[in-house]
Amino acid sequence: MDRFFAPQEGRIFACFPGAEDRPGQRRMAELVHNTVVEGAARFQQWRDRGAEPESKPEAVIQAVEAGTGTGKSLGYLVPALAAGRHPILVATRTKQLQRQLLEEDVPRAAGILGRPIKAVLAKGRANYLCRTAWEAVSTDAHLEFTRADQQLWLALQRWTRETQDGDREGLGRFGEGESPLWDKINARAERCTGRQCPRFEDCYLTKLRAEVAEADLIIVNHALLLADRVLRESAFGQVLPDAPVLILDEAHDLEEQLTESCAEAWSSRAMNLLFTDLRDAARDQGAALLGLLEPWERAWADLMAWVPLDGGVQPLLAPGPEMKALADAVGAWVEAGHPLWIEARRLAAADPENPIWMRLAERVGTAFSRMEQIFAQPEGWVSTLSREGASLVHFKSNPVDVRPFFHQHVRRGFESVVLTSATLRDGRGFNGLGLRLGLTRPEVEVAEHVESPFDFEDQGLLFVPPDLPERRPGAGGGVGDPAWVESSLAAMERMLRASRGRALLLFTSRKMLAAFRPRLEDALPEITFFVQGEGLSRTQLLDRFRATPSAALLGLASFWQGVDLPGEALSLVVVSALPFAPPDDPVLQARIREADAQREGLGFIGIQVPQMTLKLKQGIGRLIRTRSDRGVVAVMDPRLMLPSEDRLGKRYAAQVRAALPPFPLTRDWERVEAFLRTL
């Protein structure tokens, strides 16, 4: 990789005069290139021996933790593309990184390589407009939609004439969030008729597939990647083309993504979409079919009436009369829908040229099978229900152990796989990653951390205020012990005055944010507070924060990662508490039980602490984004101290701190305030 990254002689320095030498980036490029070359050689040997399916090799896997500022995007794009294997599949968690790759990093990589790169950003089908559905909806004299959809309806009139790709993102703010109108016109798979559709040739998805088939590089999110791997084993077939190389960026979330993507799931939203599609299709079949649909709708309403009103995630098979009544209601719902299912299958057989009823019959059968499997809760799975707001309910069965799915969908699906993120290691190195995903001992041993070019010891401080009381999370209505709340508020106010705002405050729960926000606003009228989840999109919120002097941004879970605020806009990151996952999460509880069965206490030190450490690293990583950034990370939790340093300290603090950027740790108020005032 010297021809691209060697100091002063590599192509990167010729293309970008003034570029800095980044040894970590150079080392990462070597690792990625070697992985791709080794995987290609392993599979070529297999093909030379006759390519017998039972002897097909597994992917070469390389994990690389690339510290903030390494330049990891170019550190994997350039070597992967230079190795000559295509297409390269890059999967990320966030839209921001997908856009950055397509619009910034791919053009830079093309310049370094000295040749054009055809890159395509592919999204899930529901992000694209279905021309046939739009034609039907736009001419429907009986169309009704919500007040929220009125603005979308007006925006669609012009956008549908001008869009080149049919991507919902082109609608801007009108295309964000849940929308019954968009549900009617998007290209979701369950109602797509494929080549039988009259608009197949000029379908946006047909165009996307053609672009993907010719691409050197395909950018997707984790959910689409894993959905595609699961679909390959179903009747729907694959969505993405076969690719020899997979690069999983933001791979710290891979266990969670596998847990969700491999789940059996059904929801009130999916049910309502099916009811709507059945009702639309039944218009031409007369009152008899509607007479079969209405009892099924009533049975679903009866089922939903037994769903507890409490929010959050609840175990589905918990003891008690409500859950038994809910299970009985599922049986009644299946029975009520069975005549409709039979009739849909009869209509499909009577008109095989029209795939609409065949698809609808399949969807009814899928609804039955998924709900039955969820309520059966097979061994090794955890079934839950959760409510979002008044009307949205999710039923789900998640795997406790995702290692078989990683093996099946990732290890067995590619020649070479690179796992990368700024936060893959916990305090015990890559062992946690290996245990969660089922990496082999050799794969864990070759995993490597490449250093950030930042001088953390000079650029920042890690501050744990002295004399913080114990939080006791269950106290104060779930916010924390009143003494801890008062002490933390006083500390936040003092730091925000010294930093003159320019702060990101990360909270571990909505209750905590709601409790702290009015107190901070009353105490600090000179600071403008922005709060996540109050009408502005993430991009709008960050833009306003950057443009506002003396501002503070209060964020929840999604703001612990993917927020990039380089420069003087951000000088202080406050972490309200160590971000342990909620202990009442049923899937987490099952994993802890399995670990504790191996060794008492392993669930906490082997699962909960490493998970918390990775999230804490993500939050702390918001502060230093360039070599010129400086600031303070403050953690309002004495558990980050050792027992010898604080009476409330914990022994696991050494494990946690070993994984964090090497900021100097201080408890000295004068040092912190003086440092902030110089920024």
C-alpha positions as semicolon CSV with decimal commas, in nm:
position;residue;x (nm);y (nm);z (nm)
1;M;0,000;0,000;0,000
2;D;0,302;0,231;-0,005
3;R;0,215;0,359;-0,351
4;F;-0,100;0,508;-0,203
5;F;-0,012;0,592;0,159
6;A;0,368;0,617;0,198
7;P;0,460;0,957;0,348
8;Q;0,512;1,223;0,079
9;E;0,542;0,963;-0,200
10;G;0,199;0,803;-0,191
11;R;-0,082;0,906;-0,422
12;I;-0,280;1,049;-0,131
13;F;-0,016;1,322;-0,087
14;A;-0,011;1,401;-0,459
15;C;-0,390;1,428;-0,471
16;F;-0,424;1,624;-0,149
17;P;-0,129;1,859;-0,092
18;G;-0,085;1,920;0,279
19;A;-0,233;1,584;0,373
20;E;-0,105;1,452;0,705
21;D;0,076;1,121;0,746
22;R;-0,153;0,885;0,934
23;P;0,030;0,567;1,034
24;G;-0,295;0,414;1,159
25;Q;-0,460;0,464;0,821
26;R;-0,160;0,314;0,643
27;R;-0,162;0,009;0,870
28;M;-0,537;-0,035;0,826
29;A;-0,496;-0,026;0,446
30;E;-0,237;-0,304;0,469
31;L;-0,467;-0,518;0,682
32;V;-0,765;-0,470;0,449
33;H;-0,562;-0,537;0,134
34;N;-0,412;-0,853;0,282
35;T;-0,757;-0,976;0,387
36;V;-0,904;-0,927;0,039
37;V;-0,606;-1,092;-0,132
38;E;-0,606;-1,387;0,110
39;G;-0,980;-1,443;0,068
40;A;-0,953;-1,430;-0,312
41;A;-0,666;-1,682;-0,309
42;R;-0,854;-1,918;-0,074
43;F;-1,162;-1,923;-0,298
44;Q;-0,959;-1,952;-0,618
45;Q;-0,796;-2,266;-0,480
46;W;-1,142;-2,403;-0,403
47;R;-1,260;-2,332;-0,758
48;D;-0,945;-2,491;-0,900
49;R;-1,028;-2,808;-0,704
50;G;-1,375;-2,829;-0,858
51;A;-1,580;-2,595;-0,636
52;E;-1,759;-2,873;-0,449
53;P;-2,032;-2,706;-0,233
54;E;-1,950;-2,916;0,075
55;S;-1,587;-2,799;0,070
56;K;-1,663;-2,429;0,015
57;P;-1,430;-2,227;0,238
58;E;-1,537;-1,966;0,491
59;A;-1,456;-1,599;0,464
60;V;-1,128;-1,453;0,585
61;I;-1,230;-1,220;0,870
62;Q;-1,031;-0,919;0,990
63;A;-1,147;-0,690;1,271
64;V;-0,989;-0,343;1,281
65;E;-1,062;-0,083;1,546
66;A;-0,967;0,250;1,391
67;G;-0,953;0,535;1,641
68;T;-1,122;0,866;1,566
69;G;-0,926;1,064;1,307
70;T;-0,762;0,760;1,149
71;G;-0,933;0,823;0,816
72;K;-1,081;0,475;0,816
73;S;-1,311;0,525;0,515
74;L;-1,016;0,576;0,281
75;G;-0,827;0,320;0,489
76;Y;-1,063;0,050;0,362
77;L;-1,196;0,190;0,031
78;V;-0,860;0,234;-0,141
79;P;-0,709;-0,109;-0,058
80;A;-1,032;-0,299;-0,120
81;L;-1,084;-0,140;-0,462
82;A;-0,716;-0,168;-0,551
83;A;-0,725;-0,545;-0,489
84;G;-0,936;-0,590;-0,801
85;R;-1,230;-0,782;-0,652
86;H;-1,570;-0,638;-0,727
87;P;-1,827;-0,547;-0,636
88;I;-1,724;-0,435;-0,290
89;L;-2,016;-0,423;-0,049
90;V;-1,991;-0,161;0,228
91;A;-2,254;-0,173;0,503
92;T;-2,293;0,105;0,760
93;R;-2,538;0,176;1,039
94;T;-2,611;0,545;0,978
95;K;-2,738;0,747;0,682
96;Q;-2,480;1,015;0,757
97;L;-2,191;0,778;0,693
98;Q;-2,356;0,639;0,380
99;R;-2,385;0,989;0,235
100;Q;-2,031;1,078;0,341
101;L;-1,897;0,769;0,165
102;L;-2,086;0,837;-0,157
103;E;-2,038;1,212;-0,181
104;E;-1,697;1,267;-0,020
105;D;-1,489;0,953;0,030
106;V;-1,558;0,770;-0,297
107;P;-1,451;1,071;-0,511
108;R;-1,134;1,099;-0,300
109;A;-1,063;0,728;-0,340
110;A;-1,113;0,760;-0,717
111;G;-0,854;1,039;-0,724
112;I;-0,605;0,834;-0,524
113;L;-0,657;0,526;-0,742
114;G;-0,645;0,735;-1,060
115;R;-0,960;0,587;-1,210
116;P;-1,336;0,636;-1,188
117;I;-1,536;0,433;-0,937
118;K;-1,897;0,347;-1,004
119;A;-2,062;0,359;-0,661
120;V;-2,431;0,308;-0,583
121;L;-2,620;0,373;-0,261
122;A;-2,897;0,112;-0,231
123;K;-3,178;0,137;0,023
124;G;-3,468;-0,083;0,128
125;R;-3,760;-0,106;-0,116
126;A;-3,995;0,101;0,100
127;N;-3,773;0,406;0,038
128;Y;-3,868;0,413;-0,332
129;L;-4,183;0,523;-0,515
130;C;-4,391;0,262;-0,699
131;R;-4,509;0,421;-1,024
132;T;-4,807;0,186;-1,053
133;A;-4,923;0,255;-0,698
134;W;-4,883;0,631;-0,750
135;E;-5,093;0,620;-1,067
136;A;-5,369;0,440;-0,877
137;V;-5,359;0,673;-0,577
138;S;-5,333;0,997;-0,774
139;T;-5,652;0,913;-0,966
140;D;-5,847;0,781;-0,666
141;A;-6,149;1,006;-0,616
142;H;-6,212;0,853;-0,272
143;L;-5,862;0,897;-0,136
144;E;-5,843;1,006;0,228
145;F;-5,531;1,096;0,421
146;T;-5,430;1,246;0,751
147;R;-5,364;1,612;0,810
148;A;-4,994;1,533;0,843
149;D;-4,999;1,380;0,495
150;Q;-5,155;1,686;0,329
151;Q;-4,816;1,855;0,290
152;L;-4,668;1,533;0,153
153;W;-4,954;1,511;-0,099
154;L;-4,881;1,862;-0,224
155;A;-4,505;1,794;-0,244
156;L;-4,566;1,472;-0,438
157;Q;-4,741;1,652;-0,724
158;R;-4,418;1,812;-0,841
159;W;-4,165;1,561;-0,707
160;T;-4,316;1,263;-0,890
161;R;-4,270;1,448;-1,221
162;E;-3,910;1,548;-1,152
163;T;-3,747;1,267;-0,952
164;Q;-3,489;1,060;-1,135
165;D;-3,451;0,784;-0,876
166;G;-3,780;0,778;-0,684
167;D;-3,591;0,794;-0,353
168;R;-3,807;0,931;-0,073
169;E;-3,511;1,129;0,058
170;G;-3,561;1,370;-0,234
171;L;-3,883;1,490;-0,069
172;G;-3,678;1,648;0,212
173;R;-3,870;1,700;0,535
174;F;-4,196;1,594;0,368
175;G;-4,055;1,245;0,322
176;E;-3,956;1,187;0,685
177;G;-4,131;0,975;0,944
178;E;-4,425;0,734;0,931
179;S;-4,686;0,813;0,668
180;P;-5,003;0,622;0,569
181;L;-4,993;0,798;0,231
182;W;-4,635;0,690;0,160
183;D;-4,730;0,336;0,265
184;K;-4,984;0,337;-0,018
185;I;-4,735;0,438;-0,288
186;N;-4,398;0,291;-0,192
187;A;-4,240;-0,012;-0,359
188;R;-4,269;-0,254;-0,067
189;A;-4,210;-0,614;-0,167
190;E;-4,532;-0,770;-0,044
191;R;-4,744;-0,614;-0,320
192;C;-4,484;-0,597;-0,600
193;T;-4,582;-0,799;-0,909
194;G;-4,234;-0,791;-1,063
195;R;-4,213;-0,850;-1,437
196;Q;-4,590;-0,875;-1,459
197;C;-4,621;-0,507;-1,367
198;P;-4,692;-0,277;-1,666
199;R;-4,436;-0,028;-1,534
200;F;-4,160;-0,286;-1,478
201;E;-3,927;-0,147;-1,746
202;D;-3,930;0,209;-1,609
203;C;-3,962;0,104;-1,244
204;Y;-3,720;0,286;-1,014
205;L;-3,617;-0,047;-0,859
206;T;-3,548;-0,196;-1,203
207;K;-3,322;0,100;-1,273
208;L;-3,153;0,060;-0,932
209;R;-3,090;-0,311;-0,990
210;A;-2,926;-0,234;-1,325
211;E;-2,699;0,024;-1,160
212;V;-2,612;-0,212;-0,876
213;A;-2,526;-0,490;-1,122
214;E;-2,262;-0,269;-1,286
215;A;-2,123;-0,109;-0,969
216;D;-1,770;-0,135;-0,835
217;L;-1,895;-0,039;-0,489
218;I;-2,239;-0,086;-0,331
219;I;-2,324;0,107;-0,014
220;V;-2,608;-0,023;0,206
221;N;-2,715;-0,011;0,568
222;H;-2,681;-0,306;0,805
223;A;-3,054;-0,378;0,795
224;L;-3,067;-0,413;0,415
225;L;-2,753;-0,627;0,410
226;L;-2,890;-0,871;0,667
227;A;-3,242;-0,868;0,521
228;D;-3,089;-0,965;0,186
229;R;-2,897;-1,253;0,344
230;V;-3,216;-1,381;0,511
231;L;-3,424;-1,338;0,191
232;R;-3,181;-1,559;-0,001
233;E;-3,319;-1,852;0,197
234;S;-3,683;-1,765;0,127
235;A;-3,909;-1,765;-0,176
236;F;-3,839;-1,398;-0,239
237;G;-3,474;-1,452;-0,337
238;Q;-3,182;-1,213;-0,309
239;V;-3,192;-0,837;-0,350
240;L;-2,822;-0,751;-0,366
241;P;-2,579;-0,916;-0,610
242;D;-2,317;-1,165;-0,496
243;A;-2,013;-0,976;-0,370
244;P;-1,674;-1,124;-0,279
245;V;-1,586;-0,855;-0,025
246;L;-1,793;-0,720;0,263
247;I;-1,680;-0,424;0,473
248;L;-1,893;-0,379;0,784
249;D;-1,840;-0,027;0,910
250;E;-1,987;0,079;1,246
251;A;-1,960;-0,292;1,332
252;H;-1,989;-0,227;1,707
253;D;-2,368;-0,254;1,654
254;L;-2,358;-0,582;1,463
255;E;-2,488;-0,802;1,746
256;E;-2,789;-0,573;1,788
257;Q;-2,849;-0,565;1,412
258;L;-2,835;-0,945;1,389
259;T;-3,072;-0,970;1,685
260;E;-3,326;-0,752;1,506
261;S;-3,281;-0,869;1,147
262;C;-3,307;-1,239;1,232
263;A;-3,615;-1,191;1,450
264;E;-3,963;-1,319;1,375
265;A;-4,177;-1,005;1,389
266;W;-4,527;-0,877;1,332
267;S;-4,684;-0,545;1,425
268;S;-5,009;-0,351;1,430
269;R;-4,869;-0,143;1,144
270;A;-4,803;-0,451;0,928
271;M;-5,152;-0,576;1,009
272;N;-5,315;-0,246;0,915
273;L;-5,124;-0,237;0,586
274;L;-5,249;-0,586;0,507
275;F;-5,607;-0,489;0,598
276;T;-5,580;-0,184;0,370
277;D;-5,441;-0,384;0,078
278;L;-5,707;-0,653;0,121
279;R;-5,983;-0,393;0,131
280;D;-5,849;-0,221;-0,182
281;A;-5,824;-0,551;-0,369
282;A;-6,171;-0,658;-0,253
283;R;-6,346;-0,364;-0,417
284;D;-6,394;-0,561;-0,738
285;Q;-6,503;-0,880;-0,560
286;G;-6,826;-0,759;-0,405
287;A;-6,965;-0,754;-0,053
288;A;-6,903;-1,123;0,014
289;L;-6,527;-1,083;0,043
290;L;-6,562;-0,776;0,262
291;G;-6,790;-0,988;0,477
292;L;-6,497;-1,224;0,536
293;L;-6,255;-0,939;0,609
294;E;-6,464;-0,760;0,872
295;P;-6,468;-1,049;1,128
296;W;-6,090;-1,076;1,096
297;E;-6,052;-0,702;1,161
298;R;-6,276;-0,729;1,467
299;A;-6,074;-1,024;1,597
300;W;-5,755;-0,817;1,562
301;A;-5,917;-0,529;1,750
302;D;-6,012;-0,773;2,028
303;L;-5,652;-0,901;2,036
304;M;-5,513;-0,548;2,059
305;A;-5,747;-0,470;2,348
306;W;-5,555;-0,724;2,560
307;V;-5,216;-0,558;2,494
308;P;-5,103;-0,376;2,811
309;L;-5,105;0,002;2,785
310;D;-4,761;0,033;2,947
311;G;-4,477;0,135;2,719
312;G;-4,143;-0,042;2,696
313;V;-4,057;-0,401;2,613
314;Q;-4,235;-0,680;2,800
315;P;-4,188;-1,058;2,793
316;L;-4,474;-1,205;2,595
317;L;-4,503;-1,526;2,793
318;A;-4,496;-1,367;3,137
319;P;-4,731;-1,535;3,386
320;G;-5,066;-1,374;3,448
321;P;-5,426;-1,365;3,322
322;E;-5,364;-1,082;3,073
323;M;-5,099;-1,273;2,879
324;K;-5,313;-1,590;2,877
325;A;-5,607;-1,389;2,745
326;L;-5,379;-1,238;2,479
327;A;-5,263;-1,584;2,367
328;D;-5,626;-1,698;2,349
329;A;-5,709;-1,390;2,142
330;V;-5,436;-1,485;1,894
331;G;-5,602;-1,822;1,846
332;A;-5,939;-1,654;1,788
333;W;-5,780;-1,415;1,539
334;V;-5,628;-1,702;1,340
335;E;-5,963;-1,881;1,337
336;A;-6,147;-1,565;1,226
337;G;-5,906;-1,507;0,939
338;H;-5,900;-1,863;0,808
339;P;-6,207;-1,830;0,577
340;L;-6,055;-1,516;0,422
341;W;-5,726;-1,699;0,367
342;I;-5,906;-1,983;0,188
343;E;-6,094;-1,737;-0,032
344;A;-5,777;-1,545;-0,120
345;R;-5,610;-1,868;-0,225
346;R;-5,915;-1,961;-0,435
347;L;-5,907;-1,623;-0,612
348;A;-5,533;-1,663;-0,676
349;A;-5,588;-2,008;-0,832
350;A;-5,880;-1,881;-1,043
351;D;-5,672;-1,603;-1,201
352;P;-5,306;-1,716;-1,212
353;E;-5,219;-1,432;-1,452
354;N;-5,297;-1,178;-1,183
355;P;-5,046;-1,211;-0,896
356;I;-5,228;-0,976;-0,658
357;W;-5,435;-1,240;-0,478
358;M;-5,147;-1,485;-0,469
359;R;-4,938;-1,223;-0,288
360;L;-5,222;-1,134;-0,052
361;A;-5,280;-1,501;0,033
362;E;-4,908;-1,540;0,106
363;R;-4,918;-1,237;0,335
364;V;-5,215;-1,370;0,530
365;G;-5,031;-1,700;0,573
366;T;-4,718;-1,512;0,683
367;A;-4,917;-1,320;0,945
368;F;-5,051;-1,648;1,088
369;S;-4,713;-1,826;1,090
370;R;-4,524;-1,536;1,245
371;M;-4,770;-1,474;1,526
372;E;-4,793;-1,846;1,599
373;Q;-4,414;-1,878;1,612
374;I;-4,378;-1,568;1,828
375;F;-4,630;-1,698;2,081
376;A;-4,475;-2,046;2,073
377;Q;-4,132;-1,900;2,174
378;P;-3,901;-2,180;2,056
379;E;-3,604;-2,272;2,273
380;G;-3,323;-2,019;2,236
381;W;-3,560;-1,736;2,147
382;V;-3,724;-1,461;2,355
383;S;-4,070;-1,336;2,260
384;T;-4,171;-0,982;2,354
385;L;-4,430;-0,718;2,290
386;S;-4,376;-0,344;2,299
387;R;-4,600;-0,045;2,256
388;E;-4,503;0,284;2,092
389;G;-4,764;0,548;2,154
390;A;-5,133;0,471;2,153
391;S;-5,162;0,255;1,843
392;L;-4,830;0,096;1,740
393;V;-4,760;-0,247;1,890
394;H;-4,472;-0,480;1,801
395;F;-4,473;-0,856;1,854
396;K;-4,129;-1,008;1,821
397;S;-3,922;-1,319;1,887
398;N;-3,547;-1,256;1,897
399;P;-3,261;-1,507;1,905
400;V;-3,065;-1,512;2,230
401;D;-2,746;-1,627;2,055
402;V;-2,665;-1,453;1,724
403;R;-2,343;-1,646;1,659
404;P;-2,510;-1,903;1,429
405;F;-2,658;-1,620;1,224
406;F;-2,324;-1,443;1,193
407;H;-2,177;-1,772;1,072
408;Q;-2,460;-1,835;0,828
409;H;-2,517;-1,487;0,686
410;V;-2,171;-1,327;0,709
411;R;-1,895;-1,584;0,742
412;R;-2,049;-1,818;0,482
413;G;-2,155;-1,542;0,242
414;F;-1,832;-1,377;0,130
415;E;-1,465;-1,435;0,047
416;S;-1,338;-1,160;0,277
417;V;-1,505;-0,970;0,561
418;V;-1,366;-0,660;0,735
419;L;-1,527;-0,552;1,064
420;T;-1,439;-0,196;1,157
421;S;-1,542;0,083;1,391
422;A;-1,385;0,334;1,626
423;T;-1,523;0,122;1,913
424;L;-1,477;-0,254;1,877
425;R;-1,263;-0,322;2,186
426;D;-1,387;-0,321;2,540
427;G;-1,146;-0,312;2,834
428;R;-1,038;-0,670;2,758
429;G;-0,950;-0,617;2,395
430;F;-1,136;-0,799;2,117
431;N;-1,245;-1,095;2,332
432;G;-1,593;-0,950;2,382
433;L;-1,642;-0,904;2,008
434;G;-1,530;-1,262;1,954
435;L;-1,770;-1,398;2,214
436;R;-2,069;-1,202;2,081
437;L;-2,017;-1,294;1,715
438;G;-1,849;-1,631;1,748
439;L;-1,512;-1,533;1,607
440;T;-1,247;-1,805;1,624
441;R;-0,945;-1,768;1,851
442;P;-0,714;-1,697;1,551
443;E;-0,957;-1,430;1,427
444;V;-0,954;-1,262;1,767
445;E;-0,575;-1,281;1,783
446;V;-0,523;-1,113;1,443
447;A;-0,777;-0,838;1,522
448;E;-0,592;-0,510;1,551
449;H;-0,631;-0,161;1,691
450;V;-0,477;0,117;1,481
451;E;-0,396;0,435;1,667
452;S;-0,573;0,767;1,631
453;P;-0,343;1,054;1,528
454;F;-0,494;1,275;1,799
455;D;-0,298;1,383;2,105
456;F;-0,567;1,315;2,365
457;E;-0,333;1,393;2,656
458;D;-0,297;1,750;2,530
459;Q;-0,635;1,804;2,363
460;G;-0,868;1,723;2,648
461;L;-0,951;1,618;3,003
462;L;-1,170;1,344;3,148
463;F;-1,349;1,483;3,452
464;V;-1,545;1,302;3,723
465;P;-1,670;1,570;3,965
466;P;-1,567;1,503;4,326
467;D;-1,814;1,407;4,598
468;L;-2,090;1,286;4,366
469;P;-2,348;1,080;4,559
470;E;-2,466;0,739;4,445
471;R;-2,724;0,768;4,169
472;R;-2,937;0,461;4,253
473;P;-3,118;0,441;3,912
474;G;-3,450;0,314;4,053
475;A;-3,488;0,615;4,283
476;G;-3,657;0,944;4,201
477;G;-3,910;0,789;3,964
478;G;-3,636;0,632;3,756
479;V;-3,427;0,952;3,726
480;G;-3,197;0,892;4,023
481;D;-3,155;0,970;4,389
482;P;-3,253;1,333;4,463
483;A;-2,911;1,401;4,617
484;W;-2,740;1,278;4,298
485;V;-2,976;1,488;4,082
486;E;-2,900;1,806;4,277
487;S;-2,526;1,743;4,279
488;S;-2,520;1,663;3,905
489;L;-2,729;1,971;3,818
490;A;-2,495;2,195;4,016
491;A;-2,193;2,042;3,839
492;M;-2,352;2,078;3,494
493;E;-2,442;2,442;3,558
494;R;-2,088;2,520;3,673
495;M;-1,931;2,355;3,368
496;L;-2,175;2,514;3,121
497;R;-2,092;2,859;3,258
498;A;-1,721;2,792;3,221
499;S;-1,760;2,655;2,866
500;R;-2,011;2,927;2,766
501;G;-2,242;2,657;2,634
502;R;-2,085;2,477;2,336
503;A;-2,189;2,152;2,502
504;L;-2,346;1,817;2,426
505;L;-2,524;1,660;2,723
506;L;-2,595;1,288;2,679
507;F;-2,870;1,131;2,887
508;T;-2,947;0,764;2,940
509;S;-3,326;0,800;2,957
510;R;-3,602;1,034;2,843
511;K;-3,717;1,068;3,205
512;M;-3,376;1,193;3,308
513;L;-3,358;1,444;3,024
514;A;-3,708;1,570;3,106
515;A;-3,613;1,617;3,471
516;F;-3,286;1,802;3,402
517;R;-3,394;2,021;3,112
518;P;-3,622;2,278;3,287
519;R;-3,381;2,312;3,578
520;L;-3,090;2,385;3,343
521;E;-3,294;2,631;3,136
522;D;-3,405;2,821;3,448
523;A;-3,052;2,834;3,590
524;L;-2,879;2,933;3,263
525;P;-3,095;3,180;3,068
526;E;-2,786;3,298;2,878
527;I;-2,755;2,957;2,708
528;T;-2,981;2,836;2,425
529;F;-3,087;2,475;2,476
530;F;-3,172;2,242;2,190
531;V;-3,343;1,913;2,270
532;Q;-3,355;1,598;2,063
533;G;-3,702;1,483;1,956
534;E;-3,890;1,813;1,956
535;G;-3,995;1,860;1,594
536;L;-3,658;1,916;1,427
537;S;-3,480;1,644;1,231
538;R;-3,136;1,538;1,343
539;T;-2,971;1,738;1,063
540;Q;-3,176;2,052;1,137
541;L;-3,100;2,025;1,507
542;L;-2,724;1,995;1,452
543;D;-2,723;2,279;1,199
544;R;-2,900;2,514;1,440
545;F;-2,673;2,412;1,724
546;R;-2,364;2,492;1,515
547;A;-2,506;2,829;1,412
548;T;-2,608;2,940;1,762
549;P;-2,351;3,096;2,000
550;S;-2,361;2,973;2,360
551;A;-2,575;2,670;2,282
552;A;-2,618;2,333;2,452
553;L;-2,764;2,022;2,294
554;L;-2,947;1,764;2,505
555;G;-2,951;1,420;2,345
556;L;-3,061;1,062;2,401
557;A;-2,950;0,722;2,269
558;S;-2,898;0,800;1,899
559;F;-2,689;1,110;1,979
560;W;-2,429;0,899;2,159
561;Q;-2,293;0,809;1,814
562;G;-2,282;0,953;1,463
563;V;-2,278;1,317;1,582
564;D;-1,988;1,506;1,424
565;L;-1,931;1,858;1,561
566;P;-1,569;1,956;1,491
567;G;-1,432;2,296;1,579
568;E;-1,536;2,553;1,836
569;A;-1,905;2,456;1,835
570;L;-1,831;2,180;2,086
571;S;-1,597;2,208;2,385
572;L;-1,780;2,004;2,649
573;V;-1,942;1,660;2,647
574;V;-2,135;1,564;2,960
575;V;-2,228;1,199;3,016
576;S;-2,509;1,188;3,269
577;A;-2,442;0,830;3,386
578;L;-2,262;0,515;3,278
579;P;-2,486;0,391;2,994
580;F;-2,577;0,042;3,112
581;A;-2,857;-0,116;2,907
582;P;-3,194;-0,133;3,086
583;P;-3,176;-0,445;3,304
584;D;-3,541;-0,530;3,233
585;D;-3,482;-0,595;2,862
586;P;-3,599;-0,958;2,817
587;V;-3,338;-1,046;2,552
588;L;-3,056;-0,907;2,767
589;Q;-3,193;-1,093;3,069
590;A;-3,184;-1,420;2,875
591;R;-2,824;-1,360;2,769
592;I;-2,723;-1,279;3,125
593;R;-2,887;-1,598;3,252
594;E;-2,699;-1,806;2,995
595;A;-2,368;-1,642;3,090
596;D;-2,431;-1,678;3,465
597;A;-2,505;-2,047;3,411
598;Q;-2,147;-2,082;3,288
599;R;-1,997;-1,883;3,574
600;E;-2,166;-1,674;3,840
601;G;-2,133;-1,302;3,766
602;L;-2,024;-1,356;3,403
603;G;-2,342;-1,192;3,276
604;F;-2,250;-0,863;3,440
605;I;-1,875;-0,849;3,383
606;G;-1,884;-1,030;3,049
607;I;-2,195;-0,876;2,888
608;Q;-2,327;-0,567;3,069
609;V;-1,993;-0,399;3,141
610;P;-1,852;-0,449;2,787
611;Q;-2,177;-0,324;2,629
612;M;-2,172;-0,017;2,853
613;T;-1,803;0,045;2,777
614;L;-1,859;0,050;2,401
615;K;-2,148;0,294;2,433
616;L;-1,946;0,515;2,668
617;K;-1,661;0,518;2,414
618;Q;-1,910;0,625;2,147
619;G;-2,038;0,913;2,359
620;I;-1,690;1,031;2,461
621;G;-1,587;1,011;2,095
622;R;-1,814;1,304;2,008
623;L;-1,563;1,552;2,156
624;I;-1,235;1,527;1,961
625;R;-1,297;1,508;1,586
626;T;-0,987;1,688;1,450
627;R;-0,630;1,760;1,561
628;S;-0,729;2,114;1,662
629;D;-1,031;2,023;1,877
630;R;-0,996;2,065;2,251
631;G;-1,238;2,014;2,537
632;V;-1,360;1,828;2,844
633;V;-1,554;1,505;2,883
634;A;-1,738;1,498;3,214
635;V;-1,896;1,181;3,354
636;M;-2,152;1,231;3,631
637;D;-2,096;0,887;3,776
638;P;-1,849;0,797;4,054
639;R;-1,853;0,433;3,937
640;L;-1,590;0,532;3,680
641;M;-1,346;0,561;3,972
642;L;-1,171;0,273;4,148
643;P;-1,264;0,188;4,510
644;S;-0,924;0,327;4,614
645;E;-1,013;0,662;4,448
646;D;-1,374;0,703;4,562
647;R;-1,587;0,527;4,822
648;L;-1,846;0,465;4,547
649;G;-1,588;0,348;4,294
650;K;-1,602;0,005;4,132
651;R;-1,335;-0,254;4,052
652;Y;-1,458;-0,281;3,694
653;A;-1,364;0,087;3,642
654;A;-1,010;-0,022;3,552
655;Q;-1,149;-0,240;3,272
656;V;-1,368;0,044;3,145
657;R;-1,101;0,316;3,157
658;A;-0,850;0,092;2,975
659;A;-1,075;0,109;2,669
660;L;-1,127;0,488;2,667
661;P;-0,919;0,750;2,484
662;P;-0,618;0,840;2,703
663;F;-0,743;1,176;2,833
664;P;-0,583;1,284;3,161
665;L;-0,828;1,201;3,439
666;T;-0,893;1,478;3,691
667;R;-1,130;1,560;3,975
668;D;-0,999;1,914;4,017
669;W;-1,263;2,180;3,956
670;E;-1,012;2,464;3,922
671;R;-0,818;2,275;3,653
672;V;-1,133;2,197;3,456
673;E;-1,281;2,548;3,474
674;A;-0,949;2,709;3,381
675;F;-0,912;2,470;3,084
676;L;-1,264;2,544;2,957
677;R;-1,218;2,920;2,988
678;T;-0,913;2,906;2,761
679;L;-1,112;2,749;2,475
